[in-house]
Short mmCIF file of C-alpha atoms in Angstrom, two decimals:
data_model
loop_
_atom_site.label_atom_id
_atom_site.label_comp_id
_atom_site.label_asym_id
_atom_site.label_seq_id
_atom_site.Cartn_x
_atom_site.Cartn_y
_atom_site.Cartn_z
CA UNK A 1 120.12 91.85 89.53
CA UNK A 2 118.04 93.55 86.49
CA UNK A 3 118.81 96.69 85.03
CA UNK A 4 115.73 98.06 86.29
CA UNK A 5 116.91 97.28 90.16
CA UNK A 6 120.76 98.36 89.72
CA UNK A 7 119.16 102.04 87.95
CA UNK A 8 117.05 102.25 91.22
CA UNK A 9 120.16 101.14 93.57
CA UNK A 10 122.32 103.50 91.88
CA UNK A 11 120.06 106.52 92.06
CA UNK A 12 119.78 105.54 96.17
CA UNK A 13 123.48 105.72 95.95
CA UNK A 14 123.39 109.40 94.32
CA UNK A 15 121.28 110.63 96.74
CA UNK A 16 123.26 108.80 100.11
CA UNK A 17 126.21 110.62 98.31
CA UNK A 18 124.78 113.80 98.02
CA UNK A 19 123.78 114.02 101.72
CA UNK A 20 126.87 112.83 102.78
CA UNK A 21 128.37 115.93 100.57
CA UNK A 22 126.62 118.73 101.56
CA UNK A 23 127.28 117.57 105.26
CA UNK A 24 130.72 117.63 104.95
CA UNK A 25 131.90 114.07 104.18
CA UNK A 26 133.71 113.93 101.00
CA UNK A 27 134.94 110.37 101.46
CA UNK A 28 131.42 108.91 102.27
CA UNK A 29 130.37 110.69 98.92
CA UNK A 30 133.01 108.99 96.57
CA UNK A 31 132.26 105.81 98.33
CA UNK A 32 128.78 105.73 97.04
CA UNK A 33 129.33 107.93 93.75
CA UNK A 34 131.51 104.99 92.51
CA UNK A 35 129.27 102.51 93.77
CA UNK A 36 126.64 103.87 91.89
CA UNK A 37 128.85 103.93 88.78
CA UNK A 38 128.92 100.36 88.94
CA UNK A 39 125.62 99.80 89.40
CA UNK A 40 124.16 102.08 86.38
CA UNK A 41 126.35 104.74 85.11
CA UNK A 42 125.27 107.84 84.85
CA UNK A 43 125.85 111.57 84.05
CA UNK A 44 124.57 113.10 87.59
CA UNK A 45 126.78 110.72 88.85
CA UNK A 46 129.82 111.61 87.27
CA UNK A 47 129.35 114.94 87.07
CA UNK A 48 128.91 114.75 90.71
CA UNK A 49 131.79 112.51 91.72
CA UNK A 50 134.14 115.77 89.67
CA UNK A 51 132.68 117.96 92.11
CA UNK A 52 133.59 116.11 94.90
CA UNK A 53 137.24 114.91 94.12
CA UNK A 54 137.79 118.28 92.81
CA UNK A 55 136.07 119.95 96.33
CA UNK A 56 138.60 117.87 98.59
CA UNK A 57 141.58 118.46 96.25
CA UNK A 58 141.04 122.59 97.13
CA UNK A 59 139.97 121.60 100.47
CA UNK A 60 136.70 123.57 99.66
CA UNK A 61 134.53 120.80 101.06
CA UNK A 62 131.63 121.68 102.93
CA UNK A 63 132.34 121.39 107.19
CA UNK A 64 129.53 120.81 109.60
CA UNK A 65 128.87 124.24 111.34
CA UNK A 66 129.16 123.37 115.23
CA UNK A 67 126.45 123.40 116.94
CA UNK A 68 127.52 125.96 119.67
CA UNK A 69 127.29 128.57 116.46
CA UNK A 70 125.17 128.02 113.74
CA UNK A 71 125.62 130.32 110.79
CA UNK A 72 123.24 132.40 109.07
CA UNK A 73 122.81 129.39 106.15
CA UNK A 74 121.73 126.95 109.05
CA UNK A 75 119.36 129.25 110.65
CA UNK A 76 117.40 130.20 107.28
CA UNK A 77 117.32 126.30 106.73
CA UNK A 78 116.08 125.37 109.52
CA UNK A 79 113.29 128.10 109.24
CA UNK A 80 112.37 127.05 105.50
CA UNK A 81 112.51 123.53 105.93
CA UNK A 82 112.26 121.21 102.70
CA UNK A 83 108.77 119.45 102.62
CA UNK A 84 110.36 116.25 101.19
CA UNK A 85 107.90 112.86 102.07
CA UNK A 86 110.65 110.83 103.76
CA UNK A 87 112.31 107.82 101.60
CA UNK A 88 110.40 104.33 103.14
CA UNK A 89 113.61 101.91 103.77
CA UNK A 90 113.56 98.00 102.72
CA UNK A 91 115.86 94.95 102.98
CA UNK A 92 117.63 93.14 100.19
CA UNK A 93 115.71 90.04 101.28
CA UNK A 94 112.64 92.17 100.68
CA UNK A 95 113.74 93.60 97.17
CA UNK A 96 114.60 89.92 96.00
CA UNK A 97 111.26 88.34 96.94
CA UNK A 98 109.49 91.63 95.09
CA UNK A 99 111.93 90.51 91.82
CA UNK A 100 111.50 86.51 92.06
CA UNK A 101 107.52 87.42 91.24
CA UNK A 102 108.17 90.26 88.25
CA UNK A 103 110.64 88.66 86.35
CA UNK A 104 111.86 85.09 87.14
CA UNK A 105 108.85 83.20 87.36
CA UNK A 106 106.73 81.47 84.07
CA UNK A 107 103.74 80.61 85.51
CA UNK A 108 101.21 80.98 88.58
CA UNK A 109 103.14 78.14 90.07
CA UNK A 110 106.39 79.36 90.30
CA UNK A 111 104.85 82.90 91.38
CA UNK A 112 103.54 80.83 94.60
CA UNK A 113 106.69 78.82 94.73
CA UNK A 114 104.63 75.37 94.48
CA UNK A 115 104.58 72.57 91.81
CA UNK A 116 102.05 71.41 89.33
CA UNK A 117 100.62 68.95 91.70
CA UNK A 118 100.41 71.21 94.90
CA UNK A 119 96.81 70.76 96.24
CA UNK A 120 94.61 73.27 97.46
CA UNK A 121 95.88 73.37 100.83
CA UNK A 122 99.66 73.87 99.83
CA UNK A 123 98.78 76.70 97.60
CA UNK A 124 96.71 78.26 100.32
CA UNK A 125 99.63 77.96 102.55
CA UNK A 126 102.14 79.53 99.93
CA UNK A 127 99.77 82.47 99.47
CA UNK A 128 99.70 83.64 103.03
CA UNK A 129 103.44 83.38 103.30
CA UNK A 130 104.06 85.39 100.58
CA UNK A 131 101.37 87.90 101.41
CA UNK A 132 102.79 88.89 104.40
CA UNK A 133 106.00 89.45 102.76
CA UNK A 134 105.12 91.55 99.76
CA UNK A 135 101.85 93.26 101.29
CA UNK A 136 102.94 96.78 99.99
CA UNK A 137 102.17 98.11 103.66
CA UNK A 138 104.58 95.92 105.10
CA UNK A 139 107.40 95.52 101.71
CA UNK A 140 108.01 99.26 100.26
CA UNK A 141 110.60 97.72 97.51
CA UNK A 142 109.77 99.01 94.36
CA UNK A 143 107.32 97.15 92.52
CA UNK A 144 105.69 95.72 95.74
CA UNK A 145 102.17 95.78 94.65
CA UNK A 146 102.75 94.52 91.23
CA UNK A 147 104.19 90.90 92.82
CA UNK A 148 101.22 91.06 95.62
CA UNK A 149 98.64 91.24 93.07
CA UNK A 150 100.23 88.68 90.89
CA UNK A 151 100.49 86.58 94.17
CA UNK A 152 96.71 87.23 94.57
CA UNK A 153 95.69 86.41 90.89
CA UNK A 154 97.87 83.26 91.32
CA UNK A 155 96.42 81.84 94.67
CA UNK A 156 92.60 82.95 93.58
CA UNK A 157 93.24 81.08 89.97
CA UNK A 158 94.58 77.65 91.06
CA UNK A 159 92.02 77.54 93.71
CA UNK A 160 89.41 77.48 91.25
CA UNK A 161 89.12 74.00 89.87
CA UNK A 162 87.80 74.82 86.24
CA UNK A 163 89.97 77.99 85.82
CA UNK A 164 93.28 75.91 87.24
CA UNK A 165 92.73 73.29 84.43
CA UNK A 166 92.12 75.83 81.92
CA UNK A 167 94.86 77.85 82.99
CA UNK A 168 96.93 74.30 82.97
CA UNK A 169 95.85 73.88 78.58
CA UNK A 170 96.35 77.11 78.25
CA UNK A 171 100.56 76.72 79.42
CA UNK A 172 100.42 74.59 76.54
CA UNK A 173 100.10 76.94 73.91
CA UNK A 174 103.63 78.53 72.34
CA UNK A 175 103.80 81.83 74.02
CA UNK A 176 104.15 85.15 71.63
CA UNK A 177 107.26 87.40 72.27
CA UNK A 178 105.30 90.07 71.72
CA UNK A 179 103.72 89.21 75.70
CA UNK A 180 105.45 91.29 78.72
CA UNK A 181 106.55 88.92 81.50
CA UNK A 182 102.96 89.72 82.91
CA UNK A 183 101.13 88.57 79.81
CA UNK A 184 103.06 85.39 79.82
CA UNK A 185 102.64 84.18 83.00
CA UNK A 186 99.25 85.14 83.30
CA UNK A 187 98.03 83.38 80.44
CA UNK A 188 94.97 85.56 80.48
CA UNK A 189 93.83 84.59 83.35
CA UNK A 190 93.03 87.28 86.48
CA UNK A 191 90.92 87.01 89.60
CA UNK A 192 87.54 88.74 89.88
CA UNK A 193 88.54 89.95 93.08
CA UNK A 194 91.19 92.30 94.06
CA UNK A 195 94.34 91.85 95.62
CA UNK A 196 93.35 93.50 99.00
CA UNK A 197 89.91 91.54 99.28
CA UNK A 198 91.25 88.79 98.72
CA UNK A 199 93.88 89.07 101.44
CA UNK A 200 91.47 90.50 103.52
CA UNK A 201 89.36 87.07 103.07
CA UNK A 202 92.52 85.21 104.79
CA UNK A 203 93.56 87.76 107.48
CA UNK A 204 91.28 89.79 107.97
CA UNK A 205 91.29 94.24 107.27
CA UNK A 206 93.63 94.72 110.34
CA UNK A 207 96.41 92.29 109.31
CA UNK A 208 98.42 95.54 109.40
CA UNK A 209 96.53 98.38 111.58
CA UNK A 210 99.63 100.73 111.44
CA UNK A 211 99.70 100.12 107.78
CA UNK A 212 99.67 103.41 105.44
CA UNK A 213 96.68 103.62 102.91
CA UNK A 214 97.03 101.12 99.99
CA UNK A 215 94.70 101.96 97.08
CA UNK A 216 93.44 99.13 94.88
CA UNK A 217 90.79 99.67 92.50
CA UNK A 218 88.51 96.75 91.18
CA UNK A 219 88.41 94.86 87.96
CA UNK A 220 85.35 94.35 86.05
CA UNK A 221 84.70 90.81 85.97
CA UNK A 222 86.21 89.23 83.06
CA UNK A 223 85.78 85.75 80.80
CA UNK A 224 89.94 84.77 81.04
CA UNK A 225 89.41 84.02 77.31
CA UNK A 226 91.71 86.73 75.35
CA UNK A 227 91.94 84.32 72.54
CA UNK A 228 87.83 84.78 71.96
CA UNK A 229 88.40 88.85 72.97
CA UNK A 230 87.08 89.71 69.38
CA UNK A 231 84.13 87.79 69.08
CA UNK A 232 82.18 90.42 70.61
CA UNK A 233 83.34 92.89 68.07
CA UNK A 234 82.47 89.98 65.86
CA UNK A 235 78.69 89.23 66.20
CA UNK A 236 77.90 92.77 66.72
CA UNK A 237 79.41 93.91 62.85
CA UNK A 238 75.97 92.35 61.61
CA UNK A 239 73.56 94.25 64.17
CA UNK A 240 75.45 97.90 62.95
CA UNK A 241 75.12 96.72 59.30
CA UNK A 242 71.66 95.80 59.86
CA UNK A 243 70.42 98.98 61.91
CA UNK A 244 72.39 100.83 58.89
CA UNK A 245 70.65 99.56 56.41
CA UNK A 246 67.60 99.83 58.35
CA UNK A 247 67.97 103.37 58.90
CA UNK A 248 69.39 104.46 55.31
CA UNK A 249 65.92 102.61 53.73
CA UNK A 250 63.60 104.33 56.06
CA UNK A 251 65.67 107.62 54.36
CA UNK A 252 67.81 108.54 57.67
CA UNK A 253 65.63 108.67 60.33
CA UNK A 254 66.87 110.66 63.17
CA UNK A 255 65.70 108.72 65.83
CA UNK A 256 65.66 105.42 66.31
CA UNK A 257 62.58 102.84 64.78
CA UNK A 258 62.40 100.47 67.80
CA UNK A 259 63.06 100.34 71.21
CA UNK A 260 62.99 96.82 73.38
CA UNK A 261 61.78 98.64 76.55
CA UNK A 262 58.08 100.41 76.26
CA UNK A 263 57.76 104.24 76.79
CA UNK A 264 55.68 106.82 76.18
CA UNK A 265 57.75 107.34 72.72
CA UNK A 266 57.42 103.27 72.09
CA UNK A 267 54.03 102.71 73.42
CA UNK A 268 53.13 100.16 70.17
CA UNK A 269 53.99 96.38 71.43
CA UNK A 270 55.21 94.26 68.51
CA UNK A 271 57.33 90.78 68.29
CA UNK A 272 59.52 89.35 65.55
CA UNK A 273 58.13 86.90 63.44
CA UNK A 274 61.22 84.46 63.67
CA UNK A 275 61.82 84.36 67.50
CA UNK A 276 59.38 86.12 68.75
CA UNK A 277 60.96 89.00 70.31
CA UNK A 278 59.10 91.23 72.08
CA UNK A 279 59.82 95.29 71.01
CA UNK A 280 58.16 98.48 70.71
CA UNK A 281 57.56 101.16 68.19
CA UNK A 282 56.08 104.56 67.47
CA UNK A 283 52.48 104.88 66.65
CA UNK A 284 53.19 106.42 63.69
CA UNK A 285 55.30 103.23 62.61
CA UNK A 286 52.66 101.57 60.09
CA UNK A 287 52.74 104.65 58.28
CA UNK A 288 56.17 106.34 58.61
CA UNK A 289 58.41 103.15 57.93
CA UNK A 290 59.73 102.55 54.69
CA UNK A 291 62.07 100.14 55.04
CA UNK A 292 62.43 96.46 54.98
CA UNK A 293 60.59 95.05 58.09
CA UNK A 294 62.37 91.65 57.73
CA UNK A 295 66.15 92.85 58.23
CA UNK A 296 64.46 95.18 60.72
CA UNK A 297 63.49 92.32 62.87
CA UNK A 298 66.62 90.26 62.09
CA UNK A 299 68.75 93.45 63.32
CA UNK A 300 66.23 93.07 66.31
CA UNK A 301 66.62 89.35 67.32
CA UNK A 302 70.30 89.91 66.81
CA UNK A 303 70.68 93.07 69.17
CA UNK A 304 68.43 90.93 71.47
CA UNK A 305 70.14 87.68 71.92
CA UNK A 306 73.36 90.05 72.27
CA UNK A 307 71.90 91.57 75.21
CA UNK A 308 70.86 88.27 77.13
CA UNK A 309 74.13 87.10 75.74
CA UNK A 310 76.35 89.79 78.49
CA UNK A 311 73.90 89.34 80.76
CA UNK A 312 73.81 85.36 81.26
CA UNK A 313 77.58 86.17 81.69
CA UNK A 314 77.30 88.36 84.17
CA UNK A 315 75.05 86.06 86.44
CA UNK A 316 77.10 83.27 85.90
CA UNK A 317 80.28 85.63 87.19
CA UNK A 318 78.19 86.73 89.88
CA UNK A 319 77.58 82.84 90.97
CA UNK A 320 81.61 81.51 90.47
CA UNK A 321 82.33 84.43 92.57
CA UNK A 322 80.17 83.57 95.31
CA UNK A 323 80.82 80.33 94.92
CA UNK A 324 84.50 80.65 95.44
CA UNK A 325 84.39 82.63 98.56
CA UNK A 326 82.28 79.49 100.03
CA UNK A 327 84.44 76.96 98.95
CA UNK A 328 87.69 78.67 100.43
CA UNK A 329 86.34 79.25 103.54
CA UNK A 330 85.05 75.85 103.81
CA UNK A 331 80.76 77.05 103.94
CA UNK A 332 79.45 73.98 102.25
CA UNK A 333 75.99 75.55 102.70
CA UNK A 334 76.52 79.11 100.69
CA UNK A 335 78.59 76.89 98.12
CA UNK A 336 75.09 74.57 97.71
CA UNK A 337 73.01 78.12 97.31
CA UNK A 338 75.39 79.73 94.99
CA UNK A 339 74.55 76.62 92.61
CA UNK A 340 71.03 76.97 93.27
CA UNK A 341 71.28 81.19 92.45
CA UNK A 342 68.75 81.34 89.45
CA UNK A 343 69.97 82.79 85.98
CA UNK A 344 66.98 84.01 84.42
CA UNK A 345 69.03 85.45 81.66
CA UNK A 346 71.04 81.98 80.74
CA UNK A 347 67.66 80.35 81.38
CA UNK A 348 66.12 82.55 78.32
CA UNK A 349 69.13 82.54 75.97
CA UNK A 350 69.17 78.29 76.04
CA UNK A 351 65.71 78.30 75.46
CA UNK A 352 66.15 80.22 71.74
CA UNK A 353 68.98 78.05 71.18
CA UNK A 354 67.04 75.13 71.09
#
């Protein structure tokens, strides 16, 4: 048992002990007071185990009012009632399923309790087991949706052919001790999709119609590359340096010299010399800029091929995603149009990298 789960035992303990105190039952409250103490010592729990030793010592411990004559204490109670959410329960077995995920597992495998060479149909199978048993409507052991959502990330990963054998080189790699437990297992790698949509895409929304609301919110999609997580930064150093430059020659213009969109404020069409990219500028341009017109265009190109760049990626996101979905629900149709979906962006970007 972690420290974590004994602190979160013993302060269940406390409060059992506490109840059990102000009710009258001394001995039920040093029961759990010094179970608690074993658990995760504490102050409260000390200070409250004097109380109630020294309490039954004096025989000063509270006594149940009989019903037949409530006093004046019970009354007021029972008229100002405490607006306390009541504590959800949960089973051991429930609590040690929640902990196997968080902190004994090293990889996606062991999080879905398959091997290596499980095939898609096994790891299928171990998902939906394990959904149903830490589905945080159904398992209210603390720290119930972190292990369902690393159960989902696991299942949507090694379904995925290309991520599962990157995520496989990836386990290769000497992992930092700087990572959490998270970071280590993960390897980077997290599903486009939430945790509830995907479960929802293997039972259904109802799976648990008395269920309370769950709130997940969803991810922008990602490239599961951390290691390349600065290149952006990266490439865009040279488009600020550029535009800097640009702007300090023309002697700090306020706004800016080009746009790539026309407007009634760009209305002059104009394309780079090198690549040919199409921008816009003021009709005052010819006259008004100073500045050097070839890093002006270079700063252009750059920002440019930046731009189809994030958008290529997020088309080709858009088609693994829909791609997935048809392959794990077995629509060899949508699975043959997601790989015809056009990518007008990529399409562009290869042809100036020719």
């Amino acid at each position: 048992m972690t420290i974590e789960g004994n602190k979160d035992e013993a302060d269940r303990c406390i409060e059992i002990a506490q109840n059990a105190f102000s009710a009258g039952n001394a001995e039920k409250a040093e029961r759990f007071l010094l179970k608690a103490e074993r658990l995760y010592p504490t102050a409260r729990a000390k200070e409250l185990l004097t109380r109630v030793r020294a309490a039954g010592s004096t025989g000063s411990v509270p006594k149940r009012t009989p019903p037949s004559s409530p006093s004046a204490e019970d009354i007021r109670r029972r008229k100002t009632p405490t607006h306390q959410p009541p504590q959800r329960e949960y089973t051991s077995e429930q609590l040690e399923a929640v902990r196997r995920v968080k902190t004994k597992c090293k990889d996606y495998y062991e999080v879905l309790g398959v091997t290596k060479e499980a095939t898609d149909s096994d790891i299928k199978k171990a998902y939906k087991k394990l959904a149903l048993q830490l589905h945080p409507d159904k398992n209210h052991a603390p720290g119930a949706a972190e292990a369902f959502k690393a159960i989902g990330n696991a299942a949507a990963i090694l379904t995925d052919p290309e991520k599962r054998k990157q995520y496989d080189l990836r386990g290769e790699e000497p992992a930092h001790a700087t990572h959490t437990h998270h970071q280590y297992y993960a390897r980077g790698f997290e599903s486009d999709l939430t945790a509830e949509e995907l479960f929802n895409m293997f039972f259904g929304a109802a799976a648990f119609p008395g269920g309370g609301p769950t709130v997940y919110t969803r991810r922008r999609a990602r490239e599961p590359e951390p290691r390349d997580s600065h290149a952006g930064i990266v490439q865009l150093l040279p488009v600020l340096v550029l535009v800097l430059l640009s702007m300090m020659s023309g002697f700090f213009i306020s706004e800016p010299v080009y746009s790539l969109s026309p407007s009634p404020k760009y209305p002059v069409p104009r394309e780079t010399v090198n690549l040919k990219v199409p921008y816009y500028v003021k009709e005052n341009f010819h006259t008004d800029y100073q500045g050097s017109l070839k890093r002006l265009e270079m700063a252009i190109e750059e920002e440019y091929l930046v731009g189809l760049k994030h958008a290529c990626q997020r088309e080709r996101n858009y088609r693994d995603s829909v791609a997935w979905k048809a392959r794990n629900f077995g629509d060899s149709r949508h699975s043959a149009d997601a790989q015809r979906l056009r990518m007008p962006s990529c399409e562009k970007l290869q042809q100036y990298q020719r």
